N, CA, C and O atoms as CSV, one atom per row, in Angstrom:
chain,resi,resn,atom,element,x,y,z
A,1,MET,N,N,3.121,-164.364,-195.942
A,1,MET,CA,C,2.070,-163.975,-197.116
A,1,MET,C,C,1.686,-165.257,-197.534
A,1,MET,O,O,2.564,-166.109,-197.669
A,2,ILE,N,N,0.462,-165.540,-197.771
A,2,ILE,CA,C,-0.088,-166.672,-198.512
A,2,ILE,C,C,0.108,-166.474,-200.030
A,2,ILE,O,O,0.520,-165.444,-200.562
A,3,ASP,N,N,-0.295,-167.763,-200.720
A,3,ASP,CA,C,0.264,-167.789,-201.824
A,3,ASP,C,C,-0.964,-167.690,-202.827
A,3,ASP,O,O,-2.124,-167.731,-202.415
A,4,GLN,N,N,-0.666,-167.566,-204.053
A,4,GLN,CA,C,-1.988,-167.246,-205.052
A,4,GLN,C,C,-2.816,-168.134,-204.996
A,4,GLN,O,O,-3.987,-167.757,-205.031
A,5,GLU,N,N,-2.622,-169.221,-204.917
A,5,GLU,CA,C,-3.561,-170.621,-204.812
A,5,GLU,C,C,-4.599,-170.400,-203.564
A,5,GLU,O,O,-5.801,-170.663,-203.525
A,6,THR,N,N,-3.856,-169.903,-202.680
A,6,THR,CA,C,-4.787,-169.877,-201.240
A,6,THR,C,C,-5.525,-168.773,-201.190
A,6,THR,O,O,-6.629,-168.851,-200.650
A,7,PHE,N,N,-5.073,-167.519,-201.739
A,7,PHE,CA,C,-5.940,-166.141,-202.220
A,7,PHE,C,C,-6.937,-166.783,-202.947
A,7,PHE,O,O,-8.082,-166.665,-202.511
A,8,ASP,N,N,-6.764,-167.424,-203.935
A,8,ASP,CA,C,-7.888,-167.404,-204.831
A,8,ASP,C,C,-8.681,-168.404,-204.195
A,8,ASP,O,O,-9.894,-168.342,-204.399
A,9,ALA,N,N,-8.284,-169.226,-203.536
A,9,ALA,CA,C,-9.485,-170.119,-202.700
A,9,ALA,C,C,-10.392,-169.286,-201.766
A,9,ALA,O,O,-11.574,-169.607,-201.644
A,10,LEU,N,N,-9.865,-168.201,-201.087
A,10,LEU,CA,C,-10.162,-167.250,-200.103
A,10,LEU,C,C,-11.224,-166.291,-200.928
A,10,LEU,O,O,-12.315,-165.961,-200.464
A,11,ALA,N,N,-10.770,-165.928,-202.121
A,11,ALA,CA,C,-11.771,-165.135,-202.877
A,11,ALA,C,C,-12.876,-165.911,-203.443
A,11,ALA,O,O,-13.969,-165.371,-203.617
A,12,ARG,N,N,-12.679,-167.103,-203.735
A,12,ARG,CA,C,-13.979,-168.037,-204.234
A,12,ARG,C,C,-14.837,-168.319,-202.995
A,12,ARG,O,O,-15.981,-168.704,-203.238
A,13,ALA,N,N,-14.524,-168.209,-201.859
A,13,ALA,CA,C,-15.429,-168.658,-200.478
A,13,ALA,C,C,-15.974,-167.182,-200.200
A,13,ALA,O,O,-16.837,-167.211,-199.322
A,14,ASN,N,N,-15.749,-166.038,-200.641
A,14,ASN,CA,C,-16.272,-164.976,-200.429
A,14,ASN,C,C,-17.475,-164.848,-201.133
A,14,ASN,O,O,-17.496,-164.320,-202.245
A,15,ALA,N,N,-18.666,-165.363,-200.482
A,15,ALA,CA,C,-19.956,-165.449,-200.909
A,15,ALA,C,C,-20.493,-164.196,-201.416
A,15,ALA,O,O,-20.970,-164.107,-202.547
A,16,PHE,N,N,-20.413,-163.058,-200.455
A,16,PHE,CA,C,-21.084,-161.988,-200.572
A,16,PHE,C,C,-20.209,-161.243,-201.856
A,16,PHE,O,O,-20.876,-160.588,-202.657
A,17,ALA,N,N,-19.047,-161.318,-202.012
A,17,ALA,CA,C,-18.450,-160.687,-202.991
A,17,ALA,C,C,-18.900,-161.272,-204.359
A,17,ALA,O,O,-19.217,-160.544,-205.299
A,18,VAL,N,N,-18.909,-162.674,-204.420
A,18,VAL,CA,C,-19.208,-163.254,-205.607
A,18,VAL,C,C,-20.722,-162.934,-205.728
A,18,VAL,O,O,-21.016,-162.941,-206.924
A,19,TYR,N,N,-21.645,-162.694,-205.053
A,19,TYR,CA,C,-22.925,-162.697,-205.205
A,19,TYR,C,C,-23.112,-160.851,-205.809
A,19,TYR,O,O,-24.107,-160.499,-206.442
A,20,ASN,N,N,-22.347,-160.209,-205.572
A,20,ASN,CA,C,-22.141,-158.696,-205.802
A,20,ASN,C,C,-21.495,-158.601,-207.332
A,20,ASN,O,O,-21.433,-157.576,-208.011
A,21,GLY,N,N,-21.153,-159.575,-207.607
A,21,GLY,CA,C,-20.073,-159.564,-208.959
A,21,GLY,C,C,-18.652,-158.869,-208.851
A,21,GLY,O,O,-18.050,-158.274,-209.743
A,22,ILE,N,N,-18.358,-159.038,-207.851
A,22,ILE,CA,C,-16.723,-158.543,-207.361
A,22,ILE,C,C,-15.788,-159.652,-207.440
A,22,ILE,O,O,-16.024,-160.752,-206.940
A,23,SER,N,N,-14.580,-159.319,-208.158
A,23,SER,CA,C,-13.877,-160.354,-208.363
A,23,SER,C,C,-12.280,-159.782,-207.491
A,23,SER,O,O,-11.693,-158.713,-207.663
A,24,LEU,N,N,-11.956,-160.785,-206.671
A,24,LEU,CA,C,-10.755,-160.182,-205.860
A,24,LEU,C,C,-9.582,-160.477,-206.496
A,24,LEU,O,O,-9.664,-161.490,-207.190
A,25,HIS,N,N,-8.469,-159.909,-206.493
A,25,HIS,CA,C,-6.810,-160.067,-207.079
A,25,HIS,C,C,-5.760,-159.689,-206.009
A,25,HIS,O,O,-5.748,-158.589,-205.458
A,26,LEU,N,N,-5.040,-160.501,-205.803
A,26,LEU,CA,C,-3.688,-160.277,-205.275
A,26,LEU,C,C,-2.546,-159.799,-206.271
A,26,LEU,O,O,-2.189,-160.498,-207.218
A,27,LEU,N,N,-1.967,-158.480,-205.969
A,27,LEU,CA,C,-0.993,-157.850,-206.865
A,27,LEU,C,C,0.117,-158.512,-206.366
A,27,LEU,O,O,0.134,-159.235,-205.370
A,28,ALA,N,N,1.211,-158.188,-207.227
A,28,ALA,CA,C,2.506,-158.732,-207.152
A,28,ALA,C,C,3.255,-158.072,-205.841
A,28,ALA,O,O,3.992,-158.660,-205.050
A,29,ASP,N,N,2.831,-156.586,-205.832
A,29,ASP,CA,C,3.483,-156.028,-204.939
A,29,ASP,C,C,2.670,-156.189,-203.292
A,29,ASP,O,O,3.110,-155.481,-202.386
A,30,GLY,N,N,1.855,-156.853,-203.094
A,30,GLY,CA,C,1.440,-157.180,-201.963
A,30,GLY,C,C,-0.003,-156.439,-201.905
A,30,GLY,O,O,-0.641,-156.675,-200.879
A,31,ARG,N,N,-0.596,-155.603,-202.827
A,31,ARG,CA,C,-1.915,-154.940,-202.556
A,31,ARG,C,C,-2.762,-156.021,-203.195
A,31,ARG,O,O,-2.512,-156.975,-203.933
A,32,THR,N,N,-3.914,-155.497,-202.612
A,32,THR,CA,C,-4.929,-156.487,-203.319
A,32,THR,C,C,-6.170,-155.545,-203.883
A,32,THR,O,O,-6.332,-154.440,-203.365
A,33,GLN,N,N,-7.034,-155.986,-204.935
A,33,GLN,CA,C,-7.968,-155.212,-205.818
A,33,GLN,C,C,-9.200,-155.984,-205.704
A,33,GLN,O,O,-9.270,-157.204,-205.552
A,34,ALA,N,N,-10.245,-155.084,-205.800
A,34,ALA,CA,C,-11.764,-155.733,-205.924
A,34,ALA,C,C,-12.087,-154.929,-207.322
A,34,ALA,O,O,-11.910,-153.721,-207.475
A,35,ILE,N,N,-12.478,-155.632,-208.083
A,35,ILE,CA,C,-13.015,-155.376,-209.200
A,35,ILE,C,C,-14.344,-155.642,-209.754
A,35,ILE,O,O,-14.676,-156.822,-209.867
A,36,MET,N,N,-15.167,-154.702,-210.124
A,36,MET,CA,C,-16.505,-154.541,-210.591
A,36,MET,C,C,-17.066,-154.048,-211.572
A,36,MET,O,O,-16.968,-152.826,-211.681
A,37,GLU,N,N,-17.794,-154.755,-212.555
A,37,GLU,CA,C,-18.426,-154.179,-213.720
A,37,GLU,C,C,-19.394,-153.580,-213.604
A,37,GLU,O,O,-20.280,-154.417,-213.430
A,38,MET,N,N,-19.984,-152.193,-213.584
A,38,MET,CA,C,-21.086,-151.629,-213.250
A,38,MET,C,C,-22.186,-152.445,-214.106
A,38,MET,O,O,-21.931,-152.916,-215.214
A,39,GLY,N,N,-23.642,-152.576,-213.362
A,39,GLY,CA,C,-24.589,-152.912,-213.971
A,39,GLY,C,C,-25.714,-152.384,-213.477
A,39,GLY,O,O,-25.631,-151.498,-212.626
A,40,PRO,N,N,-26.906,-152.825,-213.913
A,40,PRO,CA,C,-28.211,-152.515,-213.317
A,40,PRO,C,C,-28.443,-152.496,-211.533
A,40,PRO,O,O,-29.331,-151.868,-210.956
A,41,HIS,N,N,-27.682,-153.120,-211.061
A,41,HIS,CA,C,-27.886,-153.580,-209.694
A,41,HIS,C,C,-26.921,-152.485,-208.895
A,41,HIS,O,O,-27.149,-152.241,-207.710
A,42,SER,N,N,-25.886,-151.871,-209.570
A,42,SER,CA,C,-24.932,-151.064,-208.618
A,42,SER,C,C,-25.065,-149.776,-208.995
A,42,SER,O,O,-24.062,-149.067,-208.915
A,43,VAL,N,N,-26.204,-149.254,-209.437
A,43,VAL,CA,C,-26.490,-147.721,-209.715
A,43,VAL,C,C,-27.423,-147.259,-208.633
A,43,VAL,O,O,-28.086,-148.074,-207.991
A,44,ASN,N,N,-27.480,-146.112,-208.445
A,44,ASN,CA,C,-28.527,-145.198,-207.562
A,44,ASN,C,C,-29.811,-145.201,-208.699
A,44,ASN,O,O,-29.849,-145.794,-209.777
A,45,PRO,N,N,-30.858,-144.315,-208.060
A,45,PRO,CA,C,-31.921,-143.933,-208.858
A,45,PRO,C,C,-31.858,-142.912,-209.927
A,45,PRO,O,O,-32.800,-142.519,-210.615
A,46,TYR,N,N,-30.548,-142.511,-209.978
A,46,TYR,CA,C,-30.262,-141.576,-211.083
A,46,TYR,C,C,-29.234,-142.037,-211.846
A,46,TYR,O,O,-28.515,-141.193,-212.380
A,47,GLY,N,N,-28.962,-143.427,-212.049
A,47,GLY,CA,C,-28.188,-143.838,-212.843
A,47,GLY,C,C,-26.663,-144.032,-212.547
A,47,GLY,O,O,-25.836,-144.554,-213.295
A,48,ARG,N,N,-26.477,-143.540,-211.386
A,48,ARG,CA,C,-24.881,-143.122,-211.218
A,48,ARG,C,C,-24.462,-144.280,-210.226
A,48,ARG,O,O,-25.296,-144.831,-209.508
A,49,LEU,N,N,-23.097,-144.623,-210.225
A,49,LEU,CA,C,-22.822,-145.668,-209.289
A,49,LEU,C,C,-22.952,-145.341,-207.811
A,49,LEU,O,O,-22.399,-144.374,-207.286
A,50,HIS,N,N,-23.834,-146.344,-207.088
A,50,HIS,CA,C,-24.340,-146.236,-205.734
A,50,HIS,C,C,-23.103,-146.151,-204.836
A,50,HIS,O,O,-22.058,-146.767,-205.048
A,51,GLY,N,N,-23.342,-145.286,-203.764
A,51,GLY,CA,C,-22.252,-145.179,-202.973
A,51,GLY,C,C,-21.848,-146.431,-201.904
A,51,GLY,O,O,-20.774,-146.722,-201.378
A,52,GLY,N,N,-23.096,-146.992,-201.828
A,52,GLY,CA,C,-22.949,-148.558,-201.092
A,52,GLY,C,C,-22.490,-149.509,-201.974
A,52,GLY,O,O,-22.229,-150.531,-201.340
A,53,ALA,N,N,-22.263,-149.641,-203.212
A,53,ALA,CA,C,-21.523,-150.463,-203.966
A,53,ALA,C,C,-19.962,-150.006,-204.038
A,53,ALA,O,O,-19.076,-150.836,-204.244
A,54,MET,N,N,-19.721,-148.749,-203.870
A,54,MET,CA,C,-18.398,-148.203,-203.679
A,54,MET,C,C,-17.722,-148.654,-202.548
A,54,MET,O,O,-16.578,-149.107,-202.545
A,55,TYR,N,N,-18.632,-148.487,-201.359
A,55,TYR,CA,C,-18.246,-149.087,-199.843
A,55,TYR,C,C,-18.161,-150.247,-199.853
A,55,TYR,O,O,-17.136,-150.670,-199.319
A,56,THR,N,N,-18.924,-151.078,-200.307
A,56,THR,CA,C,-18.731,-152.838,-200.458
A,56,THR,C,C,-17.489,-153.096,-201.164
A,56,THR,O,O,-16.722,-153.950,-200.721
A,57,LEU,N,N,-17.169,-152.340,-202.388
A,57,LEU,CA,C,-15.865,-152.913,-203.182
A,57,LEU,C,C,-14.592,-152.269,-202.306
A,57,LEU,O,O,-13.516,-152.836,-202.496
A,58,ALA,N,N,-14.593,-151.227,-201.435
A,58,ALA,CA,C,-13.431,-150.841,-200.747
A,58,ALA,C,C,-13.478,-152.079,-199.652
A,58,ALA,O,O,-12.407,-152.672,-199.518
A,59,ASP,N,N,-14.476,-152.491,-198.937
A,59,ASP,CA,C,-14.652,-153.233,-197.925
A,59,ASP,C,C,-13.995,-154.594,-198.197
A,59,ASP,O,O,-13.203,-155.057,-197.376
A,60,CYS,N,N,-14.337,-155.321,-199.457
A,60,CYS,CA,C,-13.840,-156.353,-200.005
A,60,CYS,C,C,-12.294,-156.281,-200.334
A,60,CYS,O,O,-11.504,-157.159,-199.985
A,61,ALA,N,N,-11.984,-155.281,-200.956
A,61,ALA,CA,C,-10.609,-154.970,-201.234
A,61,ALA,C,C,-9.706,-155.050,-200.041
A,61,ALA,O,O,-8.615,-155.599,-200.197
A,62,GLY,N,N,-10.070,-154.511,-198.731
A,62,GLY,CA,C,-9.344,-154.425,-197.556
A,62,GLY,C,C,-9.486,-155.754,-197.018
A,62,GLY,O,O,-8.465,-156.399,-196.779
A,63,GLY,N,N,-10.656,-156.259,-196.790
A,63,GLY,CA,C,-10.532,-157.501,-196.080
A,63,GLY,C,C,-9.781,-158.898,-196.658
A,63,GLY,O,O,-9.501,-159.954,-196.090
A,64,ALA,N,N,-9.563,-158.386,-198.180
A,64,ALA,CA,C,-8.939,-159.508,-198.804
A,64,ALA,C,C,-7.391,-159.399,-198.536
A,64,ALA,O,O,-6.654,-160.378,-198.415
A,65,LEU,N,N,-6.898,-157.780,-198.441
A,65,LEU,CA,C,-5.649,-157.720,-198.054
A,65,LEU,C,C,-5.245,-158.093,-196.900
A,65,LEU,O,O,-4.148,-158.648,-196.824
A,66,CYS,N,N,-5.932,-157.905,-195.879
A,66,CYS,CA,C,-5.670,-158.527,-194.462
A,66,CYS,C,C,-5.540,-159.548,-194.320
A,66,CYS,O,O,-4.677,-159.914,-193.522
A,67,ARG,N,N,-6.427,-160.620,-195.104
A,67,ARG,CA,C,-6.331,-161.860,-194.951
A,67,ARG,C,C,-4.951,-162.592,-195.859
A,67,ARG,O,O,-4.796,-163.812,-195.896
A,68,THR,N,N,-4.261,-161.866,-196.377
A,68,THR,CA,C,-3.030,-162.218,-196.915
A,68,THR,C,C,-1.987,-162.834,-195.835
A,68,THR,O,O,-1.016,-163.520,-196.154
A,69,ASP,N,N,-2.358,-162.462,-194.431
A,69,ASP,CA,C,-1.346,-162.845,-193.551
A,69,ASP,C,C,-1.854,-164.362,-193.046
A,69,ASP,O,O,-1.290,-164.937,-192.115
A,70,GLY,N,N,-2.907,-164.898,-193.720
A,70,GLY,CA,C,-3.346,-166.271,-193.126
A,70,GLY,C,C,-4.406,-166.190,-191.964
A,70,GLY,O,O,-4.956,-167.232,-191.606
A,71,ARG,N,N,-4.670,-165.158,-191.448
A,71,ARG,CA,C,-5.308,-164.935,-190.309
A,71,ARG,C,C,-7.071,-164.486,-190.926
A,71,ARG,O,O,-7.284,-164.103,-192.076
A,72,ARG,N,N,-7.984,-164.627,-190.027
A,72,ARG,CA,C,-9.187,-164.243,-190.313
A,72,ARG,C,C,-9.450,-162.676,-189.841
A,72,ARG,O,O,-8.755,-162.295,-188.899
A,73,TYR,N,N,-10.269,-161.859,-190.337
A,73,TYR,CA,C,-10.575,-160.506,-190.105
A,73,TYR,C,C,-12.051,-160.058,-190.117
A,73,TYR,O,O,-12.738,-160.606,-190.979
A,74,VAL,N,N,-12.559,-159.314,-189.455
A,74,VAL,CA,C,-13.889,-158.509,-189.778
A,74,VAL,C,C,-13.554,-156.841,-189.807
A,74,VAL,O,O,-12.597,-156.259,-189.296
A,75,THR,N,N,-14.525,-156.363,-190.478
A,75,THR,CA,C,-14.510,-154.723,-190.271
A,75,THR,C,C,-14.890,-154.351,-189.050
A,75,THR,O,O,-15.821,-154.832,-188.405
A,76,LEU,N,N,-14.088,-153.397,-188.699
A,76,LEU,CA,C,-13.984,-152.966,-187.602
A,76,LEU,C,C,-14.740,-151.446,-187.723
A,76,LEU,O,O,-15.623,-151.127,-186.927
A,77,ASP,N,N,-14.311,-150.601,-188.753
A,77,ASP,CA,C,-14.646,-149.510,-188.872
A,77,ASP,C,C,-14.238,-149.003,-190.337
A,77,ASP,O,O,-13.138,-149.418,-190.701
A,78,GLY,N,N,-14.885,-148.225,-191.198
A,78,GLY,CA,C,-14.838,-147.957,-192.420
A,78,GLY,C,C,-15.281,-146.570,-193.010
A,78,GLY,O,O,-16.484,-146.314,-193.070
A,79,THR,N,N,-14.370,-145.694,-193.433
A,79,THR,CA,C,-14.733,-144.405,-194.161
A,79,THR,C,C,-14.477,-144.396,-195.528
A,79,THR,O,O,-13.416,-144.718,-196.062
A,80,VAL,N,N,-15.687,-143.943,-196.171
A,80,VAL,CA,C,-15.113,-143.753,-197.494
A,80,VAL,C,C,-15.494,-142.213,-197.809
A,80,VAL,O,O,-16.560,-141.707,-197.458
A,81,HIS,N,N,-14.161,-141.330,-198.740
A,81,HIS,CA,C,-14.786,-140.228,-199.190
A,81,HIS,C,C,-14.907,-140.370,-200.445
A,81,HIS,O,O,-14.123,-140.949,-201.197
A,82,PHE,N,N,-16.252,-139.653,-200.807
A,82,PHE,CA,C,-16.589,-139.784,-202.264
A,82,PHE,C,C,-16.250,-138.358,-202.838
A,82,PHE,O,O,-16.474,-137.290,-202.267
A,83,ILE,N,N,-15.618,-138.553,-204.179
A,83,ILE,CA,C,-14.759,-137.624,-205.051
A,83,ILE,C,C,-15.665,-137.507,-206.084
A,83,ILE,O,O,-16.069,-136.356,-206.249
A,84,ARG,N,N,-16.074,-138.275,-206.769
A,84,ARG,CA,C,-16.851,-138.227,-207.971
A,84,ARG,C,C,-17.485,-139.620,-208.374
A,84,ARG,O,O,-16.868,-140.681,-208.275
A,85,SER,N,N,-18.762,-139.506,-208.830
A,85,SER,CA,C,-19.211,-140.901,-209.791
A,85,SER,C,C,-19.143,-141.259,-210.978
A,85,SER,O,O,-18.281,-140.826,-211.743
A,86,THR,N,N,-20.056,-142.117,-211.319
A,86,THR,CA,C,-19.638,-142.497,-212.728
A,86,THR,C,C,-20.973,-143.256,-213.273
A,86,THR,O,O,-21.640,-143.869,-212.440
A,87,ASN,N,N,-21.344,-143.244,-214.473
A,87,ASN,CA,C,-22.624,-143.997,-214.701
A,87,ASN,C,C,-22.319,-145.251,-215.840
A,87,ASN,O,O,-23.156,-145.763,-216.585
A,88,HIS,N,N,-20.925,-145.567,-215.744
A,88,HIS,CA,C,-20.611,-146.853,-216.632
A,88,HIS,C,C,-19.268,-147.315,-216.393
A,88,HIS,O,O,-18.446,-146.611,-215.806
A,89,GLY,N,N,-18.989,-148.576,-216.863
A,89,GLY,CA,C,-17.648,-148.983,-216.802
A,89,GLY,C,C,-17.139,-150.001,-215.605
A,89,GLY,O,O,-17.967,-150.546,-214.876
A,90,THR,N,N,-16.081,-150.164,-215.490
A,90,THR,CA,C,-15.327,-151.195,-214.517
A,90,THR,C,C,-14.868,-150.389,-213.383
A,90,THR,O,O,-14.153,-149.446,-213.724
A,91,ILE,N,N,-15.053,-150.487,-212.311
A,91,ILE,CA,C,-14.500,-149.838,-211.071
A,91,ILE,C,C,-13.684,-150.785,-209.950
A,91,ILE,O,O,-14.179,-151.745,-209.359
A,92,THR,N,N,-12.282,-150.271,-209.796
A,92,THR,CA,C,-11.520,-151.282,-209.289
A,92,THR,C,C,-11.055,-150.403,-207.737
A,92,THR,O,O,-10.517,-149.297,-207.790
A,93,ALA,N,N,-11.277,-150.905,-206.788
A,93,ALA,CA,C,-10.661,-150.732,-205.612
A,93,ALA,C,C,-9.475,-151.378,-205.145
A,93,ALA,O,O,-9.482,-152.587,-204.915
A,94,THR,N,N,-8.329,-150.583,-204.967
A,94,THR,CA,C,-7.114,-150.967,-204.784
A,94,THR,C,C,-6.913,-150.719,-203.340
A,94,THR,O,O,-7.188,-149.589,-202.937
A,95,ALA,N,N,-6.384,-151.786,-202.315
A,95,ALA,CA,C,-6.099,-151.784,-200.935
A,95,ALA,C,C,-4.430,-151.878,-200.739
A,95,ALA,O,O,-3.675,-152.564,-201.428
A,96,SER,N,N,-4.057,-151.004,-199.613
A,96,SER,CA,C,-2.584,-151.001,-199.537
A,96,SER,C,C,-2.954,-150.743,-197.940
A,96,SER,O,O,-3.905,-150.140,-197.443
A,97,MET,N,N,-1.581,-151.590,-197.190
A,97,MET,CA,C,-1.712,-151.818,-196.090
A,97,MET,C,C,-1.010,-150.418,-195.401
A,97,MET,O,O,-0.128,-149.797,-195.994
A,98,VAL,N,N,-1.398,-150.119,-194.407
A,98,VAL,CA,C,-0.798,-148.723,-193.698
A,98,VAL,C,C,-0.255,-149.346,-192.407
A,98,VAL,O,O,0.918,-149.130,-192.103
A,99,HIS,N,N,-0.898,-149.972,-191.768
A,99,HIS,CA,C,-0.156,-150.675,-190.434
A,99,HIS,C,C,-1.034,-151.946,-190.226
A,99,HIS,O,O,-2.262,-151.960,-190.316
A,100,ARG,N,N,-0.278,-152.958,-189.950
A,100,ARG,CA,C,-0.774,-154.394,-189.451
A,100,ARG,C,C,-0.309,-154.677,-188.037
A,100,ARG,O,O,0.855,-155.074,-187.970
A,101,GLY,N,N,-0.828,-154.583,-187.132
A,101,GLY,CA,C,-0.664,-154.943,-185.769
A,101,GLY,C,C,-0.883,-156.124,-185.182
A,101,GLY,O,O,-0.954,-156.988,-186.056
A,102,ARG,N,N,-1.035,-156.603,-184.014
A,102,ARG,CA,C,-1.201,-157.856,-183.340
A,102,ARG,C,C,-2.826,-158.268,-183.821
A,102,ARG,O,O,-3.146,-159.252,-184.487
A,103,THR,N,N,-3.745,-157.192,-183.265
A,103,THR,CA,C,-4.944,-157.445,-183.314
A,103,THR,C,C,-5.800,-156.604,-184.397
A,103,THR,O,O,-6.905,-157.027,-184.734
A,104,THR,N,N,-5.362,-155.598,-184.853
A,104,THR,CA,C,-6.056,-154.624,-185.999
A,104,THR,C,C,-4.873,-154.411,-187.197
A,104,THR,O,O,-3.649,-154.532,-187.160
A,105,ALA,N,N,-5.632,-154.109,-188.064
A,105,ALA,CA,C,-4.882,-153.580,-189.467
A,105,ALA,C,C,-5.478,-152.235,-189.879
A,105,ALA,O,O,-6.613,-151.907,-189.534
A,106,LEU,N,N,-4.862,-151.641,-190.456
A,106,LEU,CA,C,-5.230,-150.319,-190.813
A,106,LEU,C,C,-5.205,-150.204,-192.359
A,106,LEU,O,O,-4.044,-150.040,-192.734
A,107,VAL,N,N,-6.038,-150.232,-193.321
A,107,VAL,CA,C,-6.001,-150.264,-194.811
A,107,VAL,C,C,-6.437,-149.013,-195.366
A,107,VAL,O,O,-7.444,-148.396,-195.019
A,108,ASP,N,N,-5.446,-148.614,-196.429
A,108,ASP,CA,C,-5.899,-146.997,-197.394
A,108,ASP,C,C,-6.547,-147.907,-198.645
A,108,ASP,O,O,-5.973,-148.845,-199.199
A,109,ILE,N,N,-7.518,-147.537,-198.867
A,109,ILE,CA,C,-8.347,-147.953,-200.106
A,109,ILE,C,C,-8.392,-146.730,-201.359
A,109,ILE,O,O,-8.763,-145.612,-201.001
A,110,GLN,N,N,-8.052,-146.918,-202.678
A,110,GLN,CA,C,-8.401,-146.055,-203.696
A,110,GLN,C,C,-9.150,-146.703,-204.502
A,110,GLN,O,O,-8.952,-147.875,-204.821
A,111,ILE,N,N,-10.500,-145.675,-205.084
A,111,ILE,CA,C,-11.462,-146.496,-205.810
A,111,ILE,C,C,-11.320,-145.770,-207.296
A,111,ILE,O,O,-11.534,-144.559,-207.346
A,112,THR,N,N,-11.046,-146.316,-208.225
A,112,THR,CA,C,-10.990,-145.671,-209.491
A,112,THR,C,C,-11.728,-146.421,-210.700
A,112,THR,O,O,-11.910,-147.635,-210.797
A,113,ASP,N,N,-12.183,-145.228,-211.766
A,113,ASP,CA,C,-12.727,-146.055,-212.964
A,113,ASP,C,C,-11.762,-146.687,-213.828
A,113,ASP,O,O,-10.551,-146.645,-213.612
A,114,GLN,N,N,-12.303,-147.279,-214.818
A,114,GLN,CA,C,-11.382,-147.705,-215.942
A,114,GLN,C,C,-10.313,-146.903,-216.583
A,114,GLN,O,O,-9.321,-147.367,-217.145
A,115,ASP,N,N,-10.650,-145.517,-216.426
A,115,ASP,CA,C,-9.544,-144.508,-216.985
A,115,ASP,C,C,-8.689,-144.196,-216.040
A,115,ASP,O,O,-8.041,-143.161,-216.195
A,116,GLY,N,N,-8.521,-144.843,-215.082
A,116,GLY,CA,C,-7.829,-144.495,-213.717
A,116,GLY,C,C,-8.496,-143.120,-212.869
A,116,GLY,O,O,-7.918,-142.874,-211.811
A,117,THR,N,N,-9.591,-142.256,-213.216
A,117,THR,CA,C,-9.760,-141.385,-212.589
A,117,THR,C,C,-10.251,-141.700,-211.122
A,117,THR,O,O,-11.155,-142.530,-211.024
A,118,LEU,N,N,-9.788,-141.167,-210.055
A,118,LEU,CA,C,-10.183,-141.210,-208.680
A,118,LEU,C,C,-11.795,-141.010,-208.539
A,118,LEU,O,O,-12.249,-139.952,-208.974
A,119,LEU,N,N,-12.729,-141.998,-207.935
A,119,LEU,CA,C,-13.637,-141.669,-207.695
A,119,LEU,C,C,-14.069,-141.444,-206.127
A,119,LEU,O,O,-14.893,-140.654,-205.665
A,120,ALA,N,N,-13.066,-142.602,-205.332
A,120,ALA,CA,C,-13.313,-142.208,-203.969
A,120,ALA,C,C,-11.975,-142.835,-203.338
A,120,ALA,O,O,-11.262,-143.656,-203.915
A,121,ARG,N,N,-11.759,-142.315,-202.070
A,121,ARG,CA,C,-10.742,-142.825,-201.011
A,121,ARG,C,C,-11.308,-143.265,-199.724
A,121,ARG,O,O,-12.326,-142.734,-199.281
A,122,GLY,N,N,-10.604,-144.349,-199.013
A,122,GLY,CA,C,-11.054,-144.597,-197.772
A,122,GLY,C,C,-9.984,-145.372,-196.664
A,122,GLY,O,O,-9.014,-146.006,-197.080
A,123,ASP,N,N,-10.189,-145.281,-195.694
A,123,ASP,CA,C,-9.602,-145.861,-194.505
A,123,ASP,C,C,-10.435,-146.768,-194.093
A,123,ASP,O,O,-11.607,-146.410,-193.976
A,124,PHE,N,N,-10.116,-148.022,-193.798
A,124,PHE,CA,C,-10.717,-149.105,-193.082
A,124,PHE,C,C,-9.604,-149.867,-192.034
A,124,PHE,O,O,-8.396,-150.062,-192.172
A,125,THR,N,N,-10.561,-150.218,-190.905
A,125,THR,CA,C,-9.753,-150.959,-189.859
A,125,THR,C,C,-10.328,-151.926,-189.528
A,125,THR,O,O,-11.515,-151.822,-189.221
A,126,PHE,N,N,-9.668,-153.194,-189.483
A,126,PHE,CA,C,-10.238,-154.495,-189.607
A,126,PHE,C,C,-9.519,-155.167,-187.996
A,126,PHE,O,O,-8.496,-154.910,-187.361
A,127,PHE,N,N,-10.504,-155.983,-187.831
A,127,PHE,CA,C,-10.025,-156.551,-186.425
A,127,PHE,C,C,-9.895,-157.989,-186.740
A,127,PHE,O,O,-10.777,-158.601,-187.343
A,128,CYS,N,N,-8.644,-158.600,-186.277
A,128,CYS,CA,C,-8.350,-159.916,-186.360
A,128,CYS,C,C,-8.749,-160.907,-185.560
A,128,CYS,O,O,-8.348,-160.830,-184.398
A,129,LEU,N,N,-9.543,-161.980,-185.897
A,129,LEU,CA,C,-10.346,-162.822,-185.265
A,129,LEU,C,C,-8.974,-164.005,-184.776
A,129,LEU,O,O,-9.047,-164.536,-183.667
A,130,GLY,N,N,-8.306,-164.181,-185.302
A,130,GLY,CA,C,-7.247,-165.091,-185.105
A,130,GLY,C,C,-6.726,-165.942,-186.348
A,130,GLY,O,O,-6.882,-165.458,-187.469
A,131,ASP,N,N,-6.074,-167.273,-186.196
A,131,ASP,CA,C,-5.725,-167.935,-187.316
A,131,ASP,C,C,-6.803,-168.465,-188.111
A,131,ASP,O,O,-7.842,-168.897,-187.613
A,132,GLY,N,N,-6.563,-168.433,-189.315
A,132,GLY,CA,C,-7.157,-169.086,-190.580
A,132,GLY,C,C,-7.894,-170.590,-190.202
A,132,GLY,O,O,-8.424,-171.258,-191.089
């Protein structure tokens, strides 16, 4: 597993996450989190958290988790099951490794609001491009 300094450098280099106001965090237990404060650019026309924002948050958390082995990954497939929405606050996607193989990794994602309410969950498969 990579160290915190390397993880932080990879997080800063993720221009897409930075552009979308997503911060990436490595947890002590080996999971990762992607955190976003809701704003005017993350809501749908009804003022609710946009499904695409949740998907993006989940994808960023999962990709960050995969990279903790020092290799490069791209998203192969992702499914998000939307449970509920919100209209304000801090949204967190927490990624847990289900299986890491030689060329693919399967990641479970839980998306919650600032109160810990489950908003969505997802399964993402990532493809390993090789060494970082």
